[in-house]
Coordinates of C-alpha atoms and ligand atoms in Angstrom, one line a residue:
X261 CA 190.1 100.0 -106.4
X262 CA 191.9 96.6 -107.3
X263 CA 195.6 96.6 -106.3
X264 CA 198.0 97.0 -109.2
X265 CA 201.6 97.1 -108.7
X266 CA 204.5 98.7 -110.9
X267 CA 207.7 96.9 -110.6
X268 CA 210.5 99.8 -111.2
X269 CA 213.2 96.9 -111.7
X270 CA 214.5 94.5 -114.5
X271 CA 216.4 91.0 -114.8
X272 CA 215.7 88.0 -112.5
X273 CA 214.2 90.1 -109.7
X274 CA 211.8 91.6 -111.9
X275 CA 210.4 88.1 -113.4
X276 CA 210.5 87.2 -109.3
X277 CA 208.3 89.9 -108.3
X278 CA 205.9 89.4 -111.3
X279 CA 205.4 85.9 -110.2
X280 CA 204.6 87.0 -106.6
X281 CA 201.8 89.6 -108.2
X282 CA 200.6 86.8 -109.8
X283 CA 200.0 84.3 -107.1
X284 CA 198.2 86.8 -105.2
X285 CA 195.8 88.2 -108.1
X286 CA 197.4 91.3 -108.1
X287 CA 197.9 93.1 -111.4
X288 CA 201.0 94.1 -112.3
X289 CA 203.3 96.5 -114.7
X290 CA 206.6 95.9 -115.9
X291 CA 208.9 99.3 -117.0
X292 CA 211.6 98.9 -119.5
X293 CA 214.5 100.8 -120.7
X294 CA 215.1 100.8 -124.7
X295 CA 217.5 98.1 -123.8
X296 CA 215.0 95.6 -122.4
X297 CA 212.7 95.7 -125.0
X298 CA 212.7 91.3 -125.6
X299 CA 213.1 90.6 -122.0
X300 CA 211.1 88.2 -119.9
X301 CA 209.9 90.8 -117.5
X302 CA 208.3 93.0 -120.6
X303 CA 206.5 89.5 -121.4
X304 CA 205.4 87.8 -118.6
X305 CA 203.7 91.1 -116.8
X306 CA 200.5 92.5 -117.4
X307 CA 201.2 95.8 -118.9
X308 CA 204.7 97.1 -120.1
X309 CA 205.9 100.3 -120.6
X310 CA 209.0 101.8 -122.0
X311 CA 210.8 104.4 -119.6
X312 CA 213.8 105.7 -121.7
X313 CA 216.7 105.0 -123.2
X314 CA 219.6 102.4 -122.4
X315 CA 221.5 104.2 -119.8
X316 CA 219.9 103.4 -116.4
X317 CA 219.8 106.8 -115.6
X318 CA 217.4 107.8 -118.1
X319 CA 215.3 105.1 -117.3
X320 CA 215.5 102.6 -114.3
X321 CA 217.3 105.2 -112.1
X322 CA 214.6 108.1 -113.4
X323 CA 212.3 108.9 -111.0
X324 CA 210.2 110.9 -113.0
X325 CA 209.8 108.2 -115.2
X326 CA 208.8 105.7 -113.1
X327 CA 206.3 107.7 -111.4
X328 CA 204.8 108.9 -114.7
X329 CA 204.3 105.3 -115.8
X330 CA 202.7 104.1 -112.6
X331 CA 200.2 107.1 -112.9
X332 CA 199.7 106.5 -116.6
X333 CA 199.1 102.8 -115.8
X334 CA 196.7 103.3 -112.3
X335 CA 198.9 101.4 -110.0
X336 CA 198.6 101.7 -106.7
X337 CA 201.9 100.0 -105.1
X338 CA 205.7 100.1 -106.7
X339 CA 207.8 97.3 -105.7
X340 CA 211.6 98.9 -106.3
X341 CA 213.2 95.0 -106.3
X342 CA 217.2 95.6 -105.6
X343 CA 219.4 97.7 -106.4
X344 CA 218.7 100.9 -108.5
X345 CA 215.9 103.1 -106.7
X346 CA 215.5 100.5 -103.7
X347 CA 216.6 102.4 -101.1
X348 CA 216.3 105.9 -102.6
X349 CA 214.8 107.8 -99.5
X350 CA 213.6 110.5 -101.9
X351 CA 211.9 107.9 -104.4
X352 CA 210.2 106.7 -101.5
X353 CA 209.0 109.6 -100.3
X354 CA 208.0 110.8 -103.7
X355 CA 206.2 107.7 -104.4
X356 CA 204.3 108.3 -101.0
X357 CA 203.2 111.7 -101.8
X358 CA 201.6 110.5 -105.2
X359 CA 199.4 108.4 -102.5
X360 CA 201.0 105.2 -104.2
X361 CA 202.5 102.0 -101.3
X362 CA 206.1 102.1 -101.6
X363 CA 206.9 98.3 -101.0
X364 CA 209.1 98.7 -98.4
X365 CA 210.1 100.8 -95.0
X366 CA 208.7 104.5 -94.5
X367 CA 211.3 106.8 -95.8
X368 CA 212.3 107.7 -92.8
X369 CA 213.4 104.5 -91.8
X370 CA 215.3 103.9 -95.3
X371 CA 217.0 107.0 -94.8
X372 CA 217.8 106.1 -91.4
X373 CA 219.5 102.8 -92.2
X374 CA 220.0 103.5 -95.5
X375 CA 223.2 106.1 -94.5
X376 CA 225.5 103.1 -93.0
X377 CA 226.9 105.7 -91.0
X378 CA 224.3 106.4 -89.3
X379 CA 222.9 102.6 -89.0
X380 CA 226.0 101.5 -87.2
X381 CA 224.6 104.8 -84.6
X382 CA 221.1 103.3 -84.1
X383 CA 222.7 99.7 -84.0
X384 CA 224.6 100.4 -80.6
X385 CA 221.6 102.7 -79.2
X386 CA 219.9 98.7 -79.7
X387 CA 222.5 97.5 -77.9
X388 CA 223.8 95.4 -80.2
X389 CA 227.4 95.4 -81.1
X390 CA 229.2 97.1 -84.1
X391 CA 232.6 96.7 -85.1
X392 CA 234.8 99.4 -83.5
X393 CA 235.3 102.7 -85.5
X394 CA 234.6 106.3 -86.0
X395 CA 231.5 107.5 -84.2
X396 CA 230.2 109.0 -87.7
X397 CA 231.3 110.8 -90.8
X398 CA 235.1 111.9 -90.9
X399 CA 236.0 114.3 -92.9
X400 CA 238.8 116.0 -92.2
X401 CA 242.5 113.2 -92.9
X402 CA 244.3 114.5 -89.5
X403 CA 241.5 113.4 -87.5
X404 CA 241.0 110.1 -89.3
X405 CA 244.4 108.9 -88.3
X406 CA 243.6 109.9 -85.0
X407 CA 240.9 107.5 -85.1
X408 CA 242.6 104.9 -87.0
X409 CA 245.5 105.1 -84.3
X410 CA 243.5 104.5 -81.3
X411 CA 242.0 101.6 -83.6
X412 CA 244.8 100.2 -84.5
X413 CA 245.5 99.1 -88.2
X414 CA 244.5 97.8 -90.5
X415 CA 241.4 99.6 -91.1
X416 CA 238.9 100.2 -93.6
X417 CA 237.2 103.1 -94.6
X418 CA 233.7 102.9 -96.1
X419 CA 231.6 105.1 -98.5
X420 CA 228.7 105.8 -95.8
X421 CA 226.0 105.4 -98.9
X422 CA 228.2 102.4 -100.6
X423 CA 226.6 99.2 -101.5
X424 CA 227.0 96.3 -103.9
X425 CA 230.7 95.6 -102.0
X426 CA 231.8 99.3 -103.5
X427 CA 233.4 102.2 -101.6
X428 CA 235.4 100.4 -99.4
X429 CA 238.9 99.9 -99.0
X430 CA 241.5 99.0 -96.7
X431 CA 244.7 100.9 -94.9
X432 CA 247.1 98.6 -93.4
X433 CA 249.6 101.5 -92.3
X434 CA 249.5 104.7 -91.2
X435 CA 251.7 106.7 -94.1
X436 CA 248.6 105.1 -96.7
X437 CA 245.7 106.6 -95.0
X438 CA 245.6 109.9 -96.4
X439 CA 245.8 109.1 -99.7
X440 CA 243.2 106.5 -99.5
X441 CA 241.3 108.7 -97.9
X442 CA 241.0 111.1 -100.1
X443 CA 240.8 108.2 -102.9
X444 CA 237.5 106.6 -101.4
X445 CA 236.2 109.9 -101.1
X446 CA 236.7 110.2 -104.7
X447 CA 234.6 107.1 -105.9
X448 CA 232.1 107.7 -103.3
X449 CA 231.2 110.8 -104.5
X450 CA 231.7 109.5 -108.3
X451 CA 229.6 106.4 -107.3
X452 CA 227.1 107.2 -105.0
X453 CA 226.5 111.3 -105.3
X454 CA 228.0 111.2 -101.6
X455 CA 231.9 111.9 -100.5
X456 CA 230.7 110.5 -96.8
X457 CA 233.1 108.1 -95.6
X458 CA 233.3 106.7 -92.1
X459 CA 236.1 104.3 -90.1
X460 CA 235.7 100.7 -89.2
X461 CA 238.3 98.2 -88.0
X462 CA 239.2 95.5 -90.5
X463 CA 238.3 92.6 -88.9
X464 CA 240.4 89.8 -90.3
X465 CA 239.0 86.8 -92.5
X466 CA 235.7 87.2 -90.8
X467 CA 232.4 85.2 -92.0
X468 CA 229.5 87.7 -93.1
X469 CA 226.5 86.1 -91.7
X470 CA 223.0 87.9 -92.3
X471 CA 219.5 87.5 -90.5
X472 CA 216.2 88.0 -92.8
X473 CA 213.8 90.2 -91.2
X474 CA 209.6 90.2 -91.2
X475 CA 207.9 93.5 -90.0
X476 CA 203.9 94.5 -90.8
X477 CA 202.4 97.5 -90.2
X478 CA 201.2 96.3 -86.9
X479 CA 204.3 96.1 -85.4
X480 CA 205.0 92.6 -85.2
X481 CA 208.4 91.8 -86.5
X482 CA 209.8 88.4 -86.6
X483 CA 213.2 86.9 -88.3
X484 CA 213.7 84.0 -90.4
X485 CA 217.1 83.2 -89.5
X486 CA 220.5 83.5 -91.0
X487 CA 222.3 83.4 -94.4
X488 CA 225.7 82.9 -94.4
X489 CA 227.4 84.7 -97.4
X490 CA 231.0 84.7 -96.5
X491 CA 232.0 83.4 -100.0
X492 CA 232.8 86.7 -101.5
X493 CA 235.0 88.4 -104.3
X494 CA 236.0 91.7 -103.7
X495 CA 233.2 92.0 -101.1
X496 CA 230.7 91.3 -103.5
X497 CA 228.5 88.1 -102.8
X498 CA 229.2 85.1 -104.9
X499 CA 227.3 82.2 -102.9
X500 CA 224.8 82.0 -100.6
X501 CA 223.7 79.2 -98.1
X502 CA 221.0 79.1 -95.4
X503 CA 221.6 77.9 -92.2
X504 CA 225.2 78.6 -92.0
X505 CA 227.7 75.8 -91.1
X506 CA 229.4 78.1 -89.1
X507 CA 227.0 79.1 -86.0
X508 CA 225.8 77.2 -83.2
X509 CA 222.3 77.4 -81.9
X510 CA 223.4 80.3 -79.1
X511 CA 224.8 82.1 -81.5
X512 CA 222.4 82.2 -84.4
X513 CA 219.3 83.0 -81.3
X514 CA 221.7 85.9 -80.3
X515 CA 222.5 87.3 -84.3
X516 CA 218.5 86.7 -84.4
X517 CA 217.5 89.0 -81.6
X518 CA 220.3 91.1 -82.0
X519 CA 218.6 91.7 -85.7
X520 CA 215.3 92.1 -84.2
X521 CA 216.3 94.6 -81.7
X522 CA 217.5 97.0 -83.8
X523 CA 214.4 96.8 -86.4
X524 CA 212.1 97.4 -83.7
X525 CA 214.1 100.5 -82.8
X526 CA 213.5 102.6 -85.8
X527 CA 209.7 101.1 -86.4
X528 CA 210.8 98.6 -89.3
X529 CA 208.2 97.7 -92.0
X530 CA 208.3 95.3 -94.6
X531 CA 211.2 92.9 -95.1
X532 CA 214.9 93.4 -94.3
X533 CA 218.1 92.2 -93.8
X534 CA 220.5 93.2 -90.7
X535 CA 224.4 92.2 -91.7
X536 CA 226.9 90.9 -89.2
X537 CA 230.2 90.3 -89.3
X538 CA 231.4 87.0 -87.0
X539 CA 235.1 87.0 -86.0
X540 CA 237.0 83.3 -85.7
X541 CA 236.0 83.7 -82.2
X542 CA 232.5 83.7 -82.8
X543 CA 231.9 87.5 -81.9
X544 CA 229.0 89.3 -84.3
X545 CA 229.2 92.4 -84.8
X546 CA 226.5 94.8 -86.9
X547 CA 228.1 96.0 -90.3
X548 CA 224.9 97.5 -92.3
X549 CA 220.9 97.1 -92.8
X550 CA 219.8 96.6 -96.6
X551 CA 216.1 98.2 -96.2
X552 CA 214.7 96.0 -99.8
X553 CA 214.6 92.3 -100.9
X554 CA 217.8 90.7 -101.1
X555 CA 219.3 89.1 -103.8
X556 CA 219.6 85.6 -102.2
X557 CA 216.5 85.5 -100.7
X558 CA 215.2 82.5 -102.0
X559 CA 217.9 80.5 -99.8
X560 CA 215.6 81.5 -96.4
X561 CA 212.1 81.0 -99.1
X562 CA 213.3 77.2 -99.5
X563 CA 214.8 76.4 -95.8
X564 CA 211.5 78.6 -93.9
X565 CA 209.1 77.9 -96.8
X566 CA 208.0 81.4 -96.8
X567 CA 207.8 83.7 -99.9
X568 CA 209.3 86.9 -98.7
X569 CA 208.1 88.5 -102.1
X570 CA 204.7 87.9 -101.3
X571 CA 204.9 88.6 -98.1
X572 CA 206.6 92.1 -99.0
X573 CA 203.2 92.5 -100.8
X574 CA 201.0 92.0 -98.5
X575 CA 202.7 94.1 -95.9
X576 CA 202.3 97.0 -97.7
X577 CA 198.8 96.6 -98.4
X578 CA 198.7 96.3 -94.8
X579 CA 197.7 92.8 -94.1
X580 CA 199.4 91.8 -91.0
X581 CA 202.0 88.5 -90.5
X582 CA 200.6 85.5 -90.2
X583 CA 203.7 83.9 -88.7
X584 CA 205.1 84.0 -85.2
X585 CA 208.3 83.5 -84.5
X586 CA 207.6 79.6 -82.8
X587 CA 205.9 79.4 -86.3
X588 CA 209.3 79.7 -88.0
X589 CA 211.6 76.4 -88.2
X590 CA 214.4 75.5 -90.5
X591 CA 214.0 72.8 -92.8
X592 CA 217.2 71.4 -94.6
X593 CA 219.8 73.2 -96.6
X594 CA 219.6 75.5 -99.1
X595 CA 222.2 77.1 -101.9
X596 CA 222.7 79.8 -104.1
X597 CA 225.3 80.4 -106.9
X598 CA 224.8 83.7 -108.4
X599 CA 225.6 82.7 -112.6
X600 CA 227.1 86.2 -114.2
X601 CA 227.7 87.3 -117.8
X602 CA 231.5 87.7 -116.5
X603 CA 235.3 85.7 -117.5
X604 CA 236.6 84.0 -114.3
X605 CA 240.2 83.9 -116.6
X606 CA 240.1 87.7 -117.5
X607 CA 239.4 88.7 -114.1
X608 CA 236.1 88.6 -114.3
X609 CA 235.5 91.0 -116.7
X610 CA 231.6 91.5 -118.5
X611 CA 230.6 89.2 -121.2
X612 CA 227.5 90.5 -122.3
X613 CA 226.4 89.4 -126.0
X614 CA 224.2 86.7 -127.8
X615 CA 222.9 83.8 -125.9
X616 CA 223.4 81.0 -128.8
X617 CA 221.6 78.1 -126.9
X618 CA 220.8 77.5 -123.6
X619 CA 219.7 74.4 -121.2
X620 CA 218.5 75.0 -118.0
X621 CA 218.9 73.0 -115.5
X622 CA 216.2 71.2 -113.2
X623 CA 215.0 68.4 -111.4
X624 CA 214.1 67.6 -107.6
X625 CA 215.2 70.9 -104.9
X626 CA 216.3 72.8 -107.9
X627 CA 215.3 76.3 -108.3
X628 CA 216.0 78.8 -111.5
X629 CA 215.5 82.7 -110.8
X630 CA 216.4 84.0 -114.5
X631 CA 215.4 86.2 -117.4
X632 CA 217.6 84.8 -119.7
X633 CA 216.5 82.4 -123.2
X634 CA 217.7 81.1 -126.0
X635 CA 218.8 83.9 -128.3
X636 CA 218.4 86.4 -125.6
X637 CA 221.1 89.5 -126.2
X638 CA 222.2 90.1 -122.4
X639 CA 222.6 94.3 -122.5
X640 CA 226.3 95.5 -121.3
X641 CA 224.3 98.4 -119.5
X642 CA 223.4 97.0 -116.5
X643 CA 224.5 93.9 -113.8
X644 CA 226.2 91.1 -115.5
X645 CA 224.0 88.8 -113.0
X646 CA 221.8 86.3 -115.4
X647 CA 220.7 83.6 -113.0
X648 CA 220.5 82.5 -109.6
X649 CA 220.7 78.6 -109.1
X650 CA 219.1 77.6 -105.7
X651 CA 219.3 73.5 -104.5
X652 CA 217.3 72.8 -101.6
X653 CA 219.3 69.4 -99.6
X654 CA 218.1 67.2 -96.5
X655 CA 221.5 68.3 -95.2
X656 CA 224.1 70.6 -97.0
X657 CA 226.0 67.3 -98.4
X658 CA 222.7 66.8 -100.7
X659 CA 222.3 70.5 -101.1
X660 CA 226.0 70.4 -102.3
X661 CA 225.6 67.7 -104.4
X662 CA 222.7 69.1 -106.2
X663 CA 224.4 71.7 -107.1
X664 CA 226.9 70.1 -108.7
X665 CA 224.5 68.0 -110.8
X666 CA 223.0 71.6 -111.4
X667 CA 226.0 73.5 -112.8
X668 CA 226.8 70.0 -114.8
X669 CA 223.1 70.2 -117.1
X670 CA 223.8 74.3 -117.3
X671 CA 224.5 75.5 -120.7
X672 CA 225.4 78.8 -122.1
X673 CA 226.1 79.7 -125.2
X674 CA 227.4 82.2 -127.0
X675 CA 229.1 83.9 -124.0
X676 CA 231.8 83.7 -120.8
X677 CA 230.0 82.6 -117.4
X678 CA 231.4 82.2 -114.6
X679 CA 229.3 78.4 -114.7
X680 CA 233.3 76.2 -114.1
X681 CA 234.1 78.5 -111.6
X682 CA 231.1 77.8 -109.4
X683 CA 231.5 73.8 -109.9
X684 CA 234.8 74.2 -109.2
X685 CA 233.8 75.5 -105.6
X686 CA 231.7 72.8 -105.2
X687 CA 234.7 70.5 -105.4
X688 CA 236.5 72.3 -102.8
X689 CA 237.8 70.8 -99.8
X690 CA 237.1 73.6 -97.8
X691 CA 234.0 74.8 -99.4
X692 CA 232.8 71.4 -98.6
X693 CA 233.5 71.2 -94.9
X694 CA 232.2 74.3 -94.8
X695 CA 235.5 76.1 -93.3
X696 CA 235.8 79.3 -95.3
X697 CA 235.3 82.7 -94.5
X698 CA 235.1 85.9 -96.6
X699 CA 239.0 85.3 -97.7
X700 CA 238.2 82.1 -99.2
X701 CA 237.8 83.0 -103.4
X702 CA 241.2 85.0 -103.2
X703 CA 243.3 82.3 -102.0
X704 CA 240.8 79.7 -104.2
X705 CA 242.6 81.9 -107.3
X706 CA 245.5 82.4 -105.7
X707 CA 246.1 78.6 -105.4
X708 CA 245.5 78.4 -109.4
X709 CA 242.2 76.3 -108.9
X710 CA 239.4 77.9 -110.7
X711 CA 242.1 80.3 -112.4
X712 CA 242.7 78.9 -115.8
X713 CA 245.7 81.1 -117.0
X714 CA 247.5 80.6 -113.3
Ligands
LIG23 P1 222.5 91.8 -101.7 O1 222.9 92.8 -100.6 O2 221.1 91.7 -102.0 O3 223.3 90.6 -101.6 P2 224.3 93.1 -103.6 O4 225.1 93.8 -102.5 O5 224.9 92.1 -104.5 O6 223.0 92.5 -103.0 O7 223.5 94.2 -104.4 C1 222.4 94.0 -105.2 C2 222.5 94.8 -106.5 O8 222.3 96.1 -106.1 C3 223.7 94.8 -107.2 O9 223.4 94.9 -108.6 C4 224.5 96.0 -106.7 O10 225.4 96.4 -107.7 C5 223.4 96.9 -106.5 N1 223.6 97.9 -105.4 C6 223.5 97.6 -104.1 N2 223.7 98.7 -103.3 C7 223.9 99.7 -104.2 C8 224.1 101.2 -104.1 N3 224.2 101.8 -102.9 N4 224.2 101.9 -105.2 C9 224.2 101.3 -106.4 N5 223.9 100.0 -106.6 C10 223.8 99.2 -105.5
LIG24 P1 228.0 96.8 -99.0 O1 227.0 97.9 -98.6 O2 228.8 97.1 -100.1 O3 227.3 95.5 -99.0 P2 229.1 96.0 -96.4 O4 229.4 97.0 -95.3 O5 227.9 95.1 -96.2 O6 229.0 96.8 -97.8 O7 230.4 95.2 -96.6 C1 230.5 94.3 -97.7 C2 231.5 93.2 -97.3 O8 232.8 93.7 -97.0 C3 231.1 92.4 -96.1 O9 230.2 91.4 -96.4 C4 232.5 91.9 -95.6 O10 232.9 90.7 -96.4 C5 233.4 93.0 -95.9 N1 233.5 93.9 -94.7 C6 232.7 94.9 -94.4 N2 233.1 95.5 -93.3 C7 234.2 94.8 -92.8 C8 235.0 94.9 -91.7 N3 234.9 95.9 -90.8 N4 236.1 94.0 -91.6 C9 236.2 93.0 -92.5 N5 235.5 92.9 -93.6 C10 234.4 93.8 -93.8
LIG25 MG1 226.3 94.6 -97.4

């Protein structure tokens, strides 16, 4: 039977993961909610098919629907990209019963990891260090403020099946825990079907460092180093950079094995990312595993020359790695600035609408993940994310400056992007030294720069 994969995604990551199929030979499906009907993905693939209506939970969230189409359409393999189904234990193990490859971990695993609760439990039985907290689920306020005493505030709690920088907040006194409490318990439920919340020290202006992870079905599991993603608003990623300027050489071998150590201990398959926290002292601690491809994976593609898409593939038809670890080195620097549909000056609210014109940019190191065009009508249904802008520099002054050039030739019409605000970064002082830590957009606004009402 000749492999055929149905890619239960949209966007960027969906025109990604078509590309992949193609460079291998490997047929491939695109599904599409009403919404989606004149995107890229529904052009570029093999075979479309329509899977409901706009809302995503009629269509890109609906499991029946997905699995109907893939039977419909004979494929073999379902590649869930980001976000949506990814790490839906039950879609996974669904899809596994209809004898199709899930492209990504066993089920198991994803439900293991997948409940950050209970990752931060199988990171410390790897030995590796998570930052200190509950020792699982809290449910009850009284004892939560036991915990959060011993701790010592401020602490955070966290949706244990959050994601996407949502379900978490912070308590920076005792007499606010219970309300918050009872608040995040709220939205988690609201947002992610599950009230489960657990307690984690807040550790202050940290940098969120990330390792990439490799894992056939042979056992052989190898990392391809760090991304450092500390530039963050409201705990959601903005940009991306592989290697980090932050770590030493020690350090990044220690977050590496550290990463390692913990996939090998629930049988990892496919790729993955383990997410750290570093402190100013340089101490890592585990925060979460994402069990599915990453949105900035291309910056470890461009610095490790690897295609982790492709690789993903292949893993789940069960070819094994042909990479070792000596096999992996680092070449240059890489960036990412994630362009959204989104109005730095309203507080980054949506802007979805009519794309009037639009110039890409391009040229030497530059890469373009997108589905947008000219007179494309971005959807206000789903992520406001429209591009990703990767530069690929000798060092990360060249990367920088690439970027710069980058954001200059971008053009979008017709709506608000968040475009300014990236080249604005670019121009920062700190930015550019590469001193910043997961605080760094809120006092970047807070200073006016970037913020054109302030
Ligand atoms: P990454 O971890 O790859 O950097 P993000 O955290 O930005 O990615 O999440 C990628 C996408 O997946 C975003 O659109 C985000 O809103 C969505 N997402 C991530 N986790 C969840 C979740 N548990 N529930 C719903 N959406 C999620
Ligand atoms: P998500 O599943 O939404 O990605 P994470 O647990 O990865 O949630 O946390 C998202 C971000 O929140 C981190 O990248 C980091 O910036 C911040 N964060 C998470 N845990 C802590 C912590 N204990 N102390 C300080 N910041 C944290
Ligand atoms: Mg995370």
């Amino acid at each position: 039977m000749k492999n055929k994969v149905l890619i239960a995604n949209r966007g960027e990551i969906a025109v990604r993961i078509i590309r992949a199929c193609k460079e291998l030979g490997t047929s491939c499906v695109a599904v599409y909610s009403k919404a989606d009907i004149d995107s890229l993905h529904v052009k570029f693939a093999d075979e479309a098919i329509c899977i409901g209506s706009e809302r995503s939970t009629d269509s890109y969230l609906n499991i029946n629907h997905i699995i109907s189409a893939a039977i419909a359409t004979g494929c073999n393999a379902i590649h869930p990209g980001y976000g949506f189904l990814s790490e839906n234990e039950k879609f996974a193990e669904i899809v596994e019963k209809c004898n199709i490859k899930f492209i990504g971990p066993h089920h198991k695993v994803i439900s293991q990891c997948g409940n950050k609760s209970m990752a931060r439990k199988i990171a410390k039985e790897s030995g590796v260090p998570v930052v200190e907290g509950s020792d699982g689920i809290v449910t009850d306020a009284k004892e939560g403020i036991k915990i959060a005493n011993r701790i010592g505030y401020p602490i955070l709690i966290k949706a244990a099946s959050g994601g996407g920088g949502k379900g978490i907040s912070i308590v920076r006194e005792k007499n606010e825990f219970k309300k918050v409490f009872e608040r995040t318990m709220m939205e988690a439920e609201a947002n992610f079907g599950d009230k489960s919340v657990y307690i984690e020290k807040y550790i202050e202006n940290p940098r969120h460092i990330e390792v990439q992870i490799l894992a056939d079905h042979f056992g052989h599991i190898i990392h391809l180093g760090e991304r450092d993603c500390s530039v963050q608003r409201r705990n959601q990623k903005m940009i991306e950079e592989a290697p980090s300027p932050f770590i030493n050489d020690d350090l990044r071998k220690q977050i590496g094995e550290a990463a390692i150590k913990i996939a090998k201990h629930v049988g990892y398959e496919n790729a993955g990312t383990v997410e750290f926290i570093v402190d100013q002292k340089g101490n890592f601690y585990f925060i979460e595993m994402n069990t599915r491809v990453q949105v900035e994976h291309p910056v470890t593609e461009i610095v490790t020359g690897i295609d982790i898409v492709k690789e993903q593939i292949k893993i789940a038809y069960q070819k094994p790695l042909t990479y070792k670890q000596e096999d992996i080195h680092i070449n240059g620097h890489a960036v990412e600035c994630r362009i959204n549909a989104e109005d730095p000056t309203q507080n980054f609210r949506p802007s979805p609408g009519l794309i009037k014109n639009l110039v890409l940019p391009g040229g030497n190191g530059i890469r373009l993940d997108t589905h947008i065009y000219s007179h494309y009508q971005v959807p206000p249904y789903y992520d406001s994310m429209l591009s990703k802008v990767i530069v690929h520099g000798k060092n990360r002054k060249e990367a920088i400056r690439k970027m710069r050039l980058a954001l200059e030739e971008f053009i979008i019409d017709g709506i608000k992007t968040n475009i300014e605000f990236q080249y604005l970064i670019m121009h920062n002082p700190d930015f550019v030294r590469g001193v910043y830590d997961t605080s760094f957009i809120s006092k970047f606004i807070e200073t006016g720069i970037g913020d054109n009402n302030g």
